[in-house]
Tab-separated table of C-alpha atoms in Angstrom:
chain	number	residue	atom	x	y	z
A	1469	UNK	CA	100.927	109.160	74.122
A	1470	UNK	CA	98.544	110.413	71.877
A	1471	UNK	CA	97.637	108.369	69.022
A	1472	UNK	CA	97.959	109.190	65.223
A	1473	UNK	CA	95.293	107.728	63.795
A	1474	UNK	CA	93.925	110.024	61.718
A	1475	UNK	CA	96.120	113.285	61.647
A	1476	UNK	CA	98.068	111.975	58.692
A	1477	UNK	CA	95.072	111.690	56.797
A	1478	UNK	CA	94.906	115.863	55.975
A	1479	UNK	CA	94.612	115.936	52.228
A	1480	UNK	CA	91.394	115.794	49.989
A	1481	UNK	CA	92.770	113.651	47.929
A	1482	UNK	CA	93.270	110.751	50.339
A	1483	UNK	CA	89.970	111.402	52.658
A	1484	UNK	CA	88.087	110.914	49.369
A	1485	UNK	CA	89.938	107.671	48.250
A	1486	UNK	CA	89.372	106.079	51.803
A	1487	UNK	CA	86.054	107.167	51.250
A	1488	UNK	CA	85.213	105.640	48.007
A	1489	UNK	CA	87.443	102.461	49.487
A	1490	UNK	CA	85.678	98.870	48.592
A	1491	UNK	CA	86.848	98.537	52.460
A	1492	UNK	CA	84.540	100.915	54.558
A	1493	UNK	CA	87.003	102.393	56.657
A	1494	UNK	CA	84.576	105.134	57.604
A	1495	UNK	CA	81.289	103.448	57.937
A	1496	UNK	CA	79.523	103.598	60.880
A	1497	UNK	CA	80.504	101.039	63.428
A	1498	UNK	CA	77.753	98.120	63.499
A	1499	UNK	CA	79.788	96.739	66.664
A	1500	UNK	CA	81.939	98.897	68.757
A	1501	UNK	CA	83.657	96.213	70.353
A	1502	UNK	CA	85.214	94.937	67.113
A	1503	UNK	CA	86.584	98.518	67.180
A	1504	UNK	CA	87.913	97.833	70.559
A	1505	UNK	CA	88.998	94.049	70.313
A	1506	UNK	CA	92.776	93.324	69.885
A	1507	UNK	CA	92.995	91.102	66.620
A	1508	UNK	CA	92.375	87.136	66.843
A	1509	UNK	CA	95.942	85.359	68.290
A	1510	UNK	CA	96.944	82.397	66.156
A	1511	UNK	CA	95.737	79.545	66.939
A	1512	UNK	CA	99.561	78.269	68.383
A	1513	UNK	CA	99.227	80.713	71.375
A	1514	UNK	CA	98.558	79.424	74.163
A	1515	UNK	CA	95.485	80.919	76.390
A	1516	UNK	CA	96.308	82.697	79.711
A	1517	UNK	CA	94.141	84.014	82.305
A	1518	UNK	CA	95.214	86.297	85.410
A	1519	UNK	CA	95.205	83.515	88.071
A	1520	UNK	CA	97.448	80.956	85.523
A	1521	UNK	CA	99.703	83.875	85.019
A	1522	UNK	CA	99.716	84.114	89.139
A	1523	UNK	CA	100.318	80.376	89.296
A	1524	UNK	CA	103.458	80.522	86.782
A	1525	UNK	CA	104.614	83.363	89.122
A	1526	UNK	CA	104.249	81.708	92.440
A	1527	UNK	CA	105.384	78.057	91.390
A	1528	UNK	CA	108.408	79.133	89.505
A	1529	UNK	CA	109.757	81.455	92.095
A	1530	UNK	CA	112.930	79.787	93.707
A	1531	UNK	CA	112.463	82.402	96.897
A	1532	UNK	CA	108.728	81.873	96.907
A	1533	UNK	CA	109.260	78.034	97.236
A	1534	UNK	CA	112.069	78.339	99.916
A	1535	UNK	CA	109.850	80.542	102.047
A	1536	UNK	CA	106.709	78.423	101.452
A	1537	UNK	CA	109.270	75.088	102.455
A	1538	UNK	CA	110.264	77.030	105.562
A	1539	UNK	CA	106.584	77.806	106.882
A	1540	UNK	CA	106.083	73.941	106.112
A	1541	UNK	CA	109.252	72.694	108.329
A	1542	UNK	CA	107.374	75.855	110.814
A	1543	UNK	CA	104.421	74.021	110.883
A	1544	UNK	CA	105.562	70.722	111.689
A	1545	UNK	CA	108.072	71.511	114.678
A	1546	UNK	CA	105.183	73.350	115.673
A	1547	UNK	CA	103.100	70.530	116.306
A	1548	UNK	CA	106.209	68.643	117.401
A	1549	UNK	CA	106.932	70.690	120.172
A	1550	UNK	CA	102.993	70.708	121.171
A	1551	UNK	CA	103.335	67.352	121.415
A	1552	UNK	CA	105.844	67.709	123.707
A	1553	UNK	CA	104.416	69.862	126.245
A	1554	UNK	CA	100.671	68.018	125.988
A	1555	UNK	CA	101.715	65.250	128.198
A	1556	UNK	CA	102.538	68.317	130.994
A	1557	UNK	CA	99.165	68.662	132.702
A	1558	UNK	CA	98.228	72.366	133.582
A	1559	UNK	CA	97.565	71.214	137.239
A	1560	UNK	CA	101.206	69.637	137.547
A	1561	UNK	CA	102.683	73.223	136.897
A	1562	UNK	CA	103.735	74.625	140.170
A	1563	UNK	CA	107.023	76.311	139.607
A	1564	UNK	CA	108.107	78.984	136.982
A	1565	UNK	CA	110.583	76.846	135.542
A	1566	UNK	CA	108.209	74.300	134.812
A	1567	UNK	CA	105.595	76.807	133.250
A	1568	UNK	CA	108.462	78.491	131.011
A	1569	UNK	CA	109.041	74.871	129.665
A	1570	UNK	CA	105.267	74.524	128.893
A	1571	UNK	CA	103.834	77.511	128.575
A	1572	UNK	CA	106.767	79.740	126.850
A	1573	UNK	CA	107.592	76.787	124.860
A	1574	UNK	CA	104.057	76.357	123.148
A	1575	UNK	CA	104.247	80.321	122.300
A	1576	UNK	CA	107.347	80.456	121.223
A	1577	UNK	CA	106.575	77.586	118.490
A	1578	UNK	CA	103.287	79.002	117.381
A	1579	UNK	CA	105.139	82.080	117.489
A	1580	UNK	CA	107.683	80.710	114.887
A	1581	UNK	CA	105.108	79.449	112.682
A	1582	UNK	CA	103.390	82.104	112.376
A	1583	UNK	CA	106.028	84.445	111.737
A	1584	UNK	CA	107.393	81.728	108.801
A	1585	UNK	CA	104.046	81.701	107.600
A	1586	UNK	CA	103.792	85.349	107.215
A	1587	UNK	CA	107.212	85.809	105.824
A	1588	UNK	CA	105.823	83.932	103.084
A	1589	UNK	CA	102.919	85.382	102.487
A	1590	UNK	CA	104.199	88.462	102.402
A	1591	UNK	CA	106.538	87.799	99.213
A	1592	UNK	CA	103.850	85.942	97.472
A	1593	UNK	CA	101.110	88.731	97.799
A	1594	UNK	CA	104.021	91.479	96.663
A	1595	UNK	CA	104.482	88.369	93.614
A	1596	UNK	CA	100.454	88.665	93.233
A	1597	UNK	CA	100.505	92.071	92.820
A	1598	UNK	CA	103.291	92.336	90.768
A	1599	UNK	CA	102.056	89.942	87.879
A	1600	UNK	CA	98.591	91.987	88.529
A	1601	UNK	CA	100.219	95.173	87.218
A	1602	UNK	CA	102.131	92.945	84.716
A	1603	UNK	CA	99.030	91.050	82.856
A	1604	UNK	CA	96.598	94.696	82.812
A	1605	UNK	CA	99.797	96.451	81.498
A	1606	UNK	CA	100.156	93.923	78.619
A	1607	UNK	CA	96.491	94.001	78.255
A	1608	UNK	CA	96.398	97.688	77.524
A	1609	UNK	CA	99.406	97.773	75.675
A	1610	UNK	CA	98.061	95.020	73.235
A	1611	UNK	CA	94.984	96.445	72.761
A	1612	UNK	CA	96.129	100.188	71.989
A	1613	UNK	CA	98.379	98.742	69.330
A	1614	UNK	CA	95.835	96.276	67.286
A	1615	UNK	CA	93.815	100.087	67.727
A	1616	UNK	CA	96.125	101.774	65.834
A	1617	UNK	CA	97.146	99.346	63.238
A	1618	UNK	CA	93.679	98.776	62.486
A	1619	UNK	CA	92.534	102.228	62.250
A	1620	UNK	CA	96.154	103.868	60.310
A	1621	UNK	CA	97.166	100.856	57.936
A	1622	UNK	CA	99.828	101.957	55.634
A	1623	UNK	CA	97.887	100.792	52.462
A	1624	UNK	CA	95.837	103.964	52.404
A	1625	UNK	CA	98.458	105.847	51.579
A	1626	UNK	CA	101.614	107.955	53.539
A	1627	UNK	CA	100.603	107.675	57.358
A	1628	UNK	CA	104.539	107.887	58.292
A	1629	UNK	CA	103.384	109.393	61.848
A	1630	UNK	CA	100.701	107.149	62.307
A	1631	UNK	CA	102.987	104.351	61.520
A	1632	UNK	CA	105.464	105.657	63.546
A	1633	UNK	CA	103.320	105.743	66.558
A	1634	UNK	CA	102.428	101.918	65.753
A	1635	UNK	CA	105.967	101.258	66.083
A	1636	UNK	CA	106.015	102.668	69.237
A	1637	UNK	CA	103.239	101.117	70.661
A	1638	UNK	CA	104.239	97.798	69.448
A	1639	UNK	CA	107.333	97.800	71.406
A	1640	UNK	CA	105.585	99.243	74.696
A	1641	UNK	CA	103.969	95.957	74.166
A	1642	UNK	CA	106.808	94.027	73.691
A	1643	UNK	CA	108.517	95.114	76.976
A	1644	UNK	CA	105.387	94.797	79.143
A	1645	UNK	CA	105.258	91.101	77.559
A	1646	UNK	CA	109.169	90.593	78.329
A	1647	UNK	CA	108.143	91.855	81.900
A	1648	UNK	CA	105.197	89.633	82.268
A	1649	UNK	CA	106.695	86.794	80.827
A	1650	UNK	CA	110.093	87.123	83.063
A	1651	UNK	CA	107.585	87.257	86.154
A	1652	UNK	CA	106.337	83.345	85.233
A	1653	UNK	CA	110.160	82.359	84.261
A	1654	UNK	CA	109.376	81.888	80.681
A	1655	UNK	CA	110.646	83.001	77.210
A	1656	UNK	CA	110.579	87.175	77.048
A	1657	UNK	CA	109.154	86.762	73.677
A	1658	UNK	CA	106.068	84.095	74.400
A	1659	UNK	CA	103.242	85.280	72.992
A	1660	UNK	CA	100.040	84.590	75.050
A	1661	UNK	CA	96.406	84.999	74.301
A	1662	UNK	CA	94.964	86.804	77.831
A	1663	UNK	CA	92.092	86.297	78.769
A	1664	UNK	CA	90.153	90.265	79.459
A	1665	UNK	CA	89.781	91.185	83.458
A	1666	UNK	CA	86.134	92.361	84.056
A	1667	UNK	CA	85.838	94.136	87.316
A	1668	UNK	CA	82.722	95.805	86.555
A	1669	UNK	CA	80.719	94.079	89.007
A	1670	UNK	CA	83.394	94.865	91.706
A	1671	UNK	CA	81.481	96.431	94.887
A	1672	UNK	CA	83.468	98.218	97.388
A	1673	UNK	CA	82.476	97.521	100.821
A	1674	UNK	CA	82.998	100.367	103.565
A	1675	UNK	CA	86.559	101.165	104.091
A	1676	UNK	CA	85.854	99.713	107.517
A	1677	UNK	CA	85.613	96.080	106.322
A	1678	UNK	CA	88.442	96.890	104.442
A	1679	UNK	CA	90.326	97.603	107.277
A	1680	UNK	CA	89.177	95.189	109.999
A	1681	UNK	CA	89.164	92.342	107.317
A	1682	UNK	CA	93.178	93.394	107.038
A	1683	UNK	CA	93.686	93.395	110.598
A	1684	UNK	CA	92.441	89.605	110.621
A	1685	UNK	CA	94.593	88.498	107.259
A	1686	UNK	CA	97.481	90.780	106.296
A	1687	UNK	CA	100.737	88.808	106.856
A	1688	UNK	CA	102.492	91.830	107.972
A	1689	UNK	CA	99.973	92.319	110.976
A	1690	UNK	CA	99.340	88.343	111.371
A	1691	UNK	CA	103.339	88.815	112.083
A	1692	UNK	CA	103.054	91.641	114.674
A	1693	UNK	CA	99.927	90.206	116.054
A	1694	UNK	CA	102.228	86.752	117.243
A	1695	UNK	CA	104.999	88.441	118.494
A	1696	UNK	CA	102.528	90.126	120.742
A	1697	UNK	CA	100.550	86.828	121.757
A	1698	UNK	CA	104.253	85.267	122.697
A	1699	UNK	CA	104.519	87.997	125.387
A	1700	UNK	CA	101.379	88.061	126.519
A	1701	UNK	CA	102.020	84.566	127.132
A	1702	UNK	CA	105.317	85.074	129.037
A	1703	UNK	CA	103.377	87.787	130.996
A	1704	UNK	CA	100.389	85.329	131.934
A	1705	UNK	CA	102.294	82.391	133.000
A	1706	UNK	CA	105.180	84.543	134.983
A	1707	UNK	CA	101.984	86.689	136.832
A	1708	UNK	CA	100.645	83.134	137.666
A	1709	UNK	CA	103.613	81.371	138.707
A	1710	UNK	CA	105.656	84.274	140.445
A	1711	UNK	CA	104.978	88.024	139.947
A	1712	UNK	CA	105.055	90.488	137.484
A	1713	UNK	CA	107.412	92.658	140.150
A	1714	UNK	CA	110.512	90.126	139.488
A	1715	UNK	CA	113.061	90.958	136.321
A	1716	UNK	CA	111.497	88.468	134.669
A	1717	UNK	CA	108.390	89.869	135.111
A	1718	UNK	CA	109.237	93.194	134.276
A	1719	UNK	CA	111.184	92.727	131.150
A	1720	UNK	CA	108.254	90.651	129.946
A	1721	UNK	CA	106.091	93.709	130.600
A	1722	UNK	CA	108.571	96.010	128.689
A	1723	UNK	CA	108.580	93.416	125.530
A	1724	UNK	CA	105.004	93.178	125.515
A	1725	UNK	CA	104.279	96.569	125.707
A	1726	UNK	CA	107.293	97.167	123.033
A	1727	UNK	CA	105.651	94.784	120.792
A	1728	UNK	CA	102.322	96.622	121.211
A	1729	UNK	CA	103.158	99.740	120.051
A	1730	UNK	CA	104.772	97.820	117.102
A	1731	UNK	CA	101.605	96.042	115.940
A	1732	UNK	CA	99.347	99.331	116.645
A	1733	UNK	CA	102.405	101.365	114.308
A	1734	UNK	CA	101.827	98.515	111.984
A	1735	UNK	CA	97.852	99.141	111.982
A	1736	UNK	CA	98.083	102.441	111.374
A	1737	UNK	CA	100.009	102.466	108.533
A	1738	UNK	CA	98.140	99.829	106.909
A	1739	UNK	CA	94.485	101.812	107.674
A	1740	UNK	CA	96.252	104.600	105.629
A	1741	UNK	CA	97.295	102.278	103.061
A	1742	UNK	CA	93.832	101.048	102.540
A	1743	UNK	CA	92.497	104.746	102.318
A	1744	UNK	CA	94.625	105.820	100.435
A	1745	UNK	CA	94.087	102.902	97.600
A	1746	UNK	CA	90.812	103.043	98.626
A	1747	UNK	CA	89.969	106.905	97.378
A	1748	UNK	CA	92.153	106.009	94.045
A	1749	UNK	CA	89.748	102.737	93.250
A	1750	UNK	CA	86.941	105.730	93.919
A	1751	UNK	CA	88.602	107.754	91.895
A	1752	UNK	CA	89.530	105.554	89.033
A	1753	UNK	CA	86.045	104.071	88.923
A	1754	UNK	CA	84.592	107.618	88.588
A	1755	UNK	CA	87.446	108.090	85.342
A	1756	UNK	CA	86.293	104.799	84.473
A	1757	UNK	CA	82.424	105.878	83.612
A	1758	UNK	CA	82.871	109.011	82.559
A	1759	UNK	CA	85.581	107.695	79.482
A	1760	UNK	CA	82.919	105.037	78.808
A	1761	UNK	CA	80.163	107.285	78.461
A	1762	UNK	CA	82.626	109.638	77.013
A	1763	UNK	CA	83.602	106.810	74.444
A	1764	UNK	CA	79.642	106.078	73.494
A	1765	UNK	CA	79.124	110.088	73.176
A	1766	UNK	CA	81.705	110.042	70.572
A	1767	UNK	CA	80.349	107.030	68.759
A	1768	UNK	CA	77.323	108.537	68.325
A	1769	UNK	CA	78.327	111.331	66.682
A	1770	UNK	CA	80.155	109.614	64.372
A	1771	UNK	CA	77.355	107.995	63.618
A	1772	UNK	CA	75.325	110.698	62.801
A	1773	UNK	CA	78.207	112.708	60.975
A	1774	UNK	CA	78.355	109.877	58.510
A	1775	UNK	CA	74.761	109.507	58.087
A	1776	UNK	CA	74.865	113.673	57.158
A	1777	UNK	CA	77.763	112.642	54.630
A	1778	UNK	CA	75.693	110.386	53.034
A	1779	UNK	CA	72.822	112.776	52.743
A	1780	UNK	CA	75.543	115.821	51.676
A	1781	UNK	CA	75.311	117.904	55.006
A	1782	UNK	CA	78.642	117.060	56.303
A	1783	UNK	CA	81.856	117.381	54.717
A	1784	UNK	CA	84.407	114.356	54.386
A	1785	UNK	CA	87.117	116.049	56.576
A	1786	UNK	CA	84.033	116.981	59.935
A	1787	UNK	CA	84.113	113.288	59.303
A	1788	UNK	CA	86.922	112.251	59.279
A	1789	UNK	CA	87.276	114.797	62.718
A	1790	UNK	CA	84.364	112.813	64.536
A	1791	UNK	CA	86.240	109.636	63.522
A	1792	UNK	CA	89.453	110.759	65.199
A	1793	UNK	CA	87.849	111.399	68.336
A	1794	UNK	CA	85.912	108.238	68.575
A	1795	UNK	CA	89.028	106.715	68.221
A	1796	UNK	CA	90.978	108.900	70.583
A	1797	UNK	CA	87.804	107.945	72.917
A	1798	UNK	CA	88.940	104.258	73.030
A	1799	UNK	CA	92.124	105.450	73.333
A	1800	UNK	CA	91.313	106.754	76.320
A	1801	UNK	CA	88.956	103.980	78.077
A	1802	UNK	CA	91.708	101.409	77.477
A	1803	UNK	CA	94.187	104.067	79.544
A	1804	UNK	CA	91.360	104.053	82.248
A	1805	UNK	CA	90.255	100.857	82.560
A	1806	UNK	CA	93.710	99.501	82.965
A	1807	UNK	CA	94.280	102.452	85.835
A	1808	UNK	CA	91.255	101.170	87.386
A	1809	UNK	CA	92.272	96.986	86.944
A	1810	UNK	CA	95.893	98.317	88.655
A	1811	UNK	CA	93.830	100.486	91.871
A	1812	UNK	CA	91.599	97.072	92.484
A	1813	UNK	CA	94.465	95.268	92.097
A	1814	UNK	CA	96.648	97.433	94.783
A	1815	UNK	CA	93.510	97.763	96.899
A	1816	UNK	CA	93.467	93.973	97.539
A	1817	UNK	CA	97.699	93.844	98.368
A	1818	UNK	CA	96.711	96.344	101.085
A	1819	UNK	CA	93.886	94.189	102.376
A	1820	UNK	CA	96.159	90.632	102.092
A	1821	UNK	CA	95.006	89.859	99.088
């Protein structure tokens, strides 16, 4: 959407009274941030930061606290049925019935706890990311509206488009608030003060890392990895305690290798996950610096058009043309820094967060 902030403002008339305004709507900016700042929250508004936003997520979610109770009860008959098998020495093991009660039966409970652990994880990373996209999109939204009502008040004069635009924006803001605030199970209308998300110090390590580090962590693969480790199991003790050349021993060949292929599938499409976020955090960082610079560029030459309409060498409308697109400038960062927040953001979901 492009913003209206000064297109209204066409007639002589009305550039000259903002102009001779006791408030210096067109002075040069002493601090571009105040330019950029969303107005001061009342006092009654509670402060909210990305990971308390996460927390309200995660704790209030009925099917993220069922899934979290279930790798819990996982966990425990885990180390209930290890307890069981301990007391069966390794050297006491002589026929396959008597591994598959030891052996199988530790797998298969590790197996289960890992798999309930994952299926949790899984859900509250997708909740992560989810509030993520929420909170930037609500940051952005906020900030492009306190932009425009700042910069095309109605008070100086008939600005119906540029109010019009405000209207807009306002209630962009409103619905990215109602989805944020339905994400945390609260009131669609709470107002919050967020805190900003700085990721310029963000360094991306090679996509390697990336990709290894999600091998080790992502629940999805953590999943894939245990079913394989169960039948590797089954193999082991079956190859030890009869032979692989028995049905036994061959169906446990076919699962393994079954569940194999399913965790290297699984691999692969999470690599190209992580490239493919990768290149857009590359991409969006790149946007990133060049609105920025783009943003200080205009700035400046705003500046110096006003200092040549003080001195009678530029016209009130070039300046009120440099003022646009300074504006339109931060206008734009705010667009690109919350596309960059959202690529980080996705980057880490495909790593496991």
């Amino acid at each position: 959407m492009k913003f209206h902030l000064l297109k209204p403002l066409t007639s002589t008339t009305l550039i000259a009274a903002l102009l001779t305004s006791a408030t210096p709507v067109l002075a040069a900016p002493a601090d571009t941030d105040a330019a950029e700042t969303a107005a001061a929250a009342p006092s009654e508004i509670s402060n909210l930061t990305l990971e308390q936003a996460i927390d309200k997520a995660i704790s209030s979610s009925m099917d993220l606290n069922l899934l979290k109770l279930d790798s819990e009860s996982a966990y425990y008959t885990t180390l209930q049925a290890l307890m069981g098998t301990r007391n069966t020495k390794v050297e006491s093991v002589r026929t396959l019935s008597s591994a598959k009660s030891k052996f199988e039966t530790e797998a298969d409970a590790i197996r289960d706890y890992k798999v309930a652990e994952s299926n949790w994880r899984i859900k509250e990373n997708d909740a992560r990311l989810n509030v993520h996209k929420a909170y930037y999109e609500v940051l952005a939204a906020k900030e492009k509206a306190d932009l425009q009502k700042k910069y095309a008040d109605a008070k100086y004069g008939d600005n119906s488009d540029a109010q019009k635009t405000l209207r807009e924006l306002e209630e962009t803001y409103r619905e990215a608030l109602a989805k944020l605030n339905q994400l945390m199970n609260e009131k669609s209308d709470q107002a919050w003060n967020l805190a900003a998300v700085d990721y310029s110090t963000f360094q991306l390590l090679p996509i390697e890392e990336y990709k290894k580090i999600a091998h080790q962590k992502r629940p999805d693969l953590v999943k894939a990895s245990a079913e394989v480790a169960f039948y590797q199991a089954k193999v082991n003790y079956i190859r030890e305690y009869a032979a692989l050349s028995t049905y036994p021993g061959r169906i446990a060949q076919i699962e393994l290798k079954k569940y194999e292929l399913l965790l290297q599938s699984a691999q692969r499409k999470a690599d190209a996950e992580i490239t493919a976020n990768y290149e857009k955090v590359v991409q969006a960082k790149q946007a990133l610096e060049e609105s920025i610079a783009s943003q200080k560029a205009a700035e400046e030459r705003y500046r110096q058009t006003y200092m040549d309409y003080l001195n009678k060498t530029a016209s009130a409308s070039e300046l009120a043309n440099r003022k646009e697109k300074w504006l339109d400038s931060i206008a734009e960062r705010i667009d690109t820094t919350h596309q960059y927040n959202v690529a980080v953001a996705t980057l880490q979901h495909s790593i496991g967060f």
